């Protein structure tokens, strides 16, 4: 099952998601919206702040590579299919990724 995870809006944390699918999407959002080094016991999870001053092409490439690897590590029930950057303002450096994930069939 392919799902789009829109990272442009913030969502409150649900401590008791009703379904496994909601839990997986929430975990994906959490991985993509945290800064590296701020989560106790998972210091390697999240966005690497060293990307901030890099060229936009480098940032997109490194972001996609690093975050896909993190999804594999921290949410193995899903995998990143692809990213959509169409809502981003590349001229001004405002990146707004939409992440498409595939949830493994045994968790549906």
Coordinates of C-alpha atoms in Angstrom, one line a residue:
X1 CA 0.0 0.0 0.0
X2 CA 1.4 3.4 -1.1
X3 CA 0.8 6.3 1.3
X4 CA 1.7 10.0 1.0
X5 CA 3.0 11.6 4.1
X6 CA 2.7 15.4 4.0
X7 CA 5.3 17.0 6.2
X8 CA 4.2 20.6 5.5
X9 CA 1.8 20.6 8.5
X10 CA 2.4 19.7 12.1
X11 CA 0.3 17.1 13.8
X12 CA -0.1 16.4 17.5
X13 CA 1.3 13.1 18.8
X14 CA -1.4 10.4 19.3
X15 CA -0.2 8.2 22.2
X16 CA -2.7 5.4 21.3
X17 CA -3.2 5.3 17.5
X18 CA -6.3 3.4 16.5
X19 CA -4.6 1.3 13.8
X20 CA -1.2 0.0 13.0
X21 CA -1.3 2.1 9.8
X22 CA -1.8 5.3 11.8
X23 CA 1.1 4.3 14.1
X24 CA 3.4 3.7 11.2
X25 CA 2.5 7.1 9.6
X26 CA 3.0 8.9 12.9
X27 CA 6.4 7.2 13.3
X28 CA 7.4 8.3 9.8
X29 CA 6.4 11.9 10.5
X30 CA 8.4 11.7 13.7
X31 CA 11.5 10.6 12.0
X32 CA 11.3 13.3 9.3
X33 CA 10.4 16.2 11.6
X34 CA 13.0 15.8 14.4
X35 CA 16.5 17.2 14.5
X36 CA 19.4 14.8 14.9
X37 CA 20.7 14.7 18.5
X38 CA 17.5 15.8 20.3
X39 CA 15.9 12.5 21.0
X40 CA 17.2 10.6 24.0
X41 CA 18.5 7.1 23.3
X42 CA 18.1 7.8 19.5
X43 CA 20.6 10.5 18.9
X44 CA 21.1 9.5 15.3
X45 CA 17.4 9.9 14.4
X46 CA 16.2 13.0 12.5
X47 CA 17.4 15.7 10.2
X48 CA 21.1 16.5 10.2
X49 CA 21.4 20.2 10.8
X50 CA 24.8 20.4 8.9
X51 CA 22.7 20.4 5.7
X52 CA 21.4 23.9 6.3
X53 CA 24.2 25.8 4.5
X54 CA 24.7 23.3 1.7
X55 CA 23.6 23.8 -2.0
X56 CA 20.0 22.8 -2.6
X57 CA 21.0 19.9 -4.9
X58 CA 23.3 18.5 -2.2
X59 CA 20.7 18.9 0.5
X60 CA 18.0 17.1 -1.5
X61 CA 20.3 14.2 -2.3
X62 CA 21.7 13.8 1.2
X63 CA 18.2 14.3 2.8
X64 CA 16.7 11.5 0.7
X65 CA 19.6 9.1 1.3
X66 CA 19.8 9.7 5.0
X67 CA 16.1 9.8 5.7
X68 CA 15.4 6.6 3.7
X69 CA 18.1 4.9 5.7
X70 CA 16.6 6.1 8.9
X71 CA 13.1 4.8 7.9
X72 CA 14.7 1.4 7.3
X73 CA 16.3 1.5 10.8
X74 CA 13.6 3.1 13.0
X75 CA 10.4 2.0 11.2
X76 CA 11.1 -1.3 9.4
X77 CA 7.4 -1.9 8.7
X78 CA 7.6 0.7 5.9
X79 CA 10.0 1.7 3.2
X80 CA 10.3 5.0 1.3
X81 CA 9.1 4.7 -2.3
X82 CA 9.9 8.2 -3.5
X83 CA 9.8 11.9 -2.6
X84 CA 7.9 14.8 -4.1
X85 CA 9.5 18.3 -3.9
X86 CA 6.9 20.1 -6.1
X87 CA 5.6 22.2 -3.2
X88 CA 9.1 23.5 -2.5
X89 CA 10.4 26.9 -3.3
X90 CA 13.9 26.0 -4.6
X91 CA 14.8 29.6 -5.5
X92 CA 14.5 30.7 -1.9
X93 CA 15.7 27.4 -0.3
X94 CA 12.3 26.5 1.3
X95 CA 12.1 22.7 1.0
X96 CA 8.8 21.0 1.6
X97 CA 9.1 17.3 0.9
X98 CA 6.2 14.9 0.5
X99 CA 7.2 11.4 1.3
X100 CA 5.6 8.4 -0.3
X101 CA 5.9 5.2 1.7
X102 CA 5.0 1.6 1.1
X103 CA 3.8 -0.3 4.2
X104 CA 4.7 -4.0 4.2
X105 CA 1.6 -6.2 3.5
X106 CA 1.8 -8.1 6.8
X107 CA 1.1 -4.9 8.7
X108 CA -2.1 -3.9 6.8

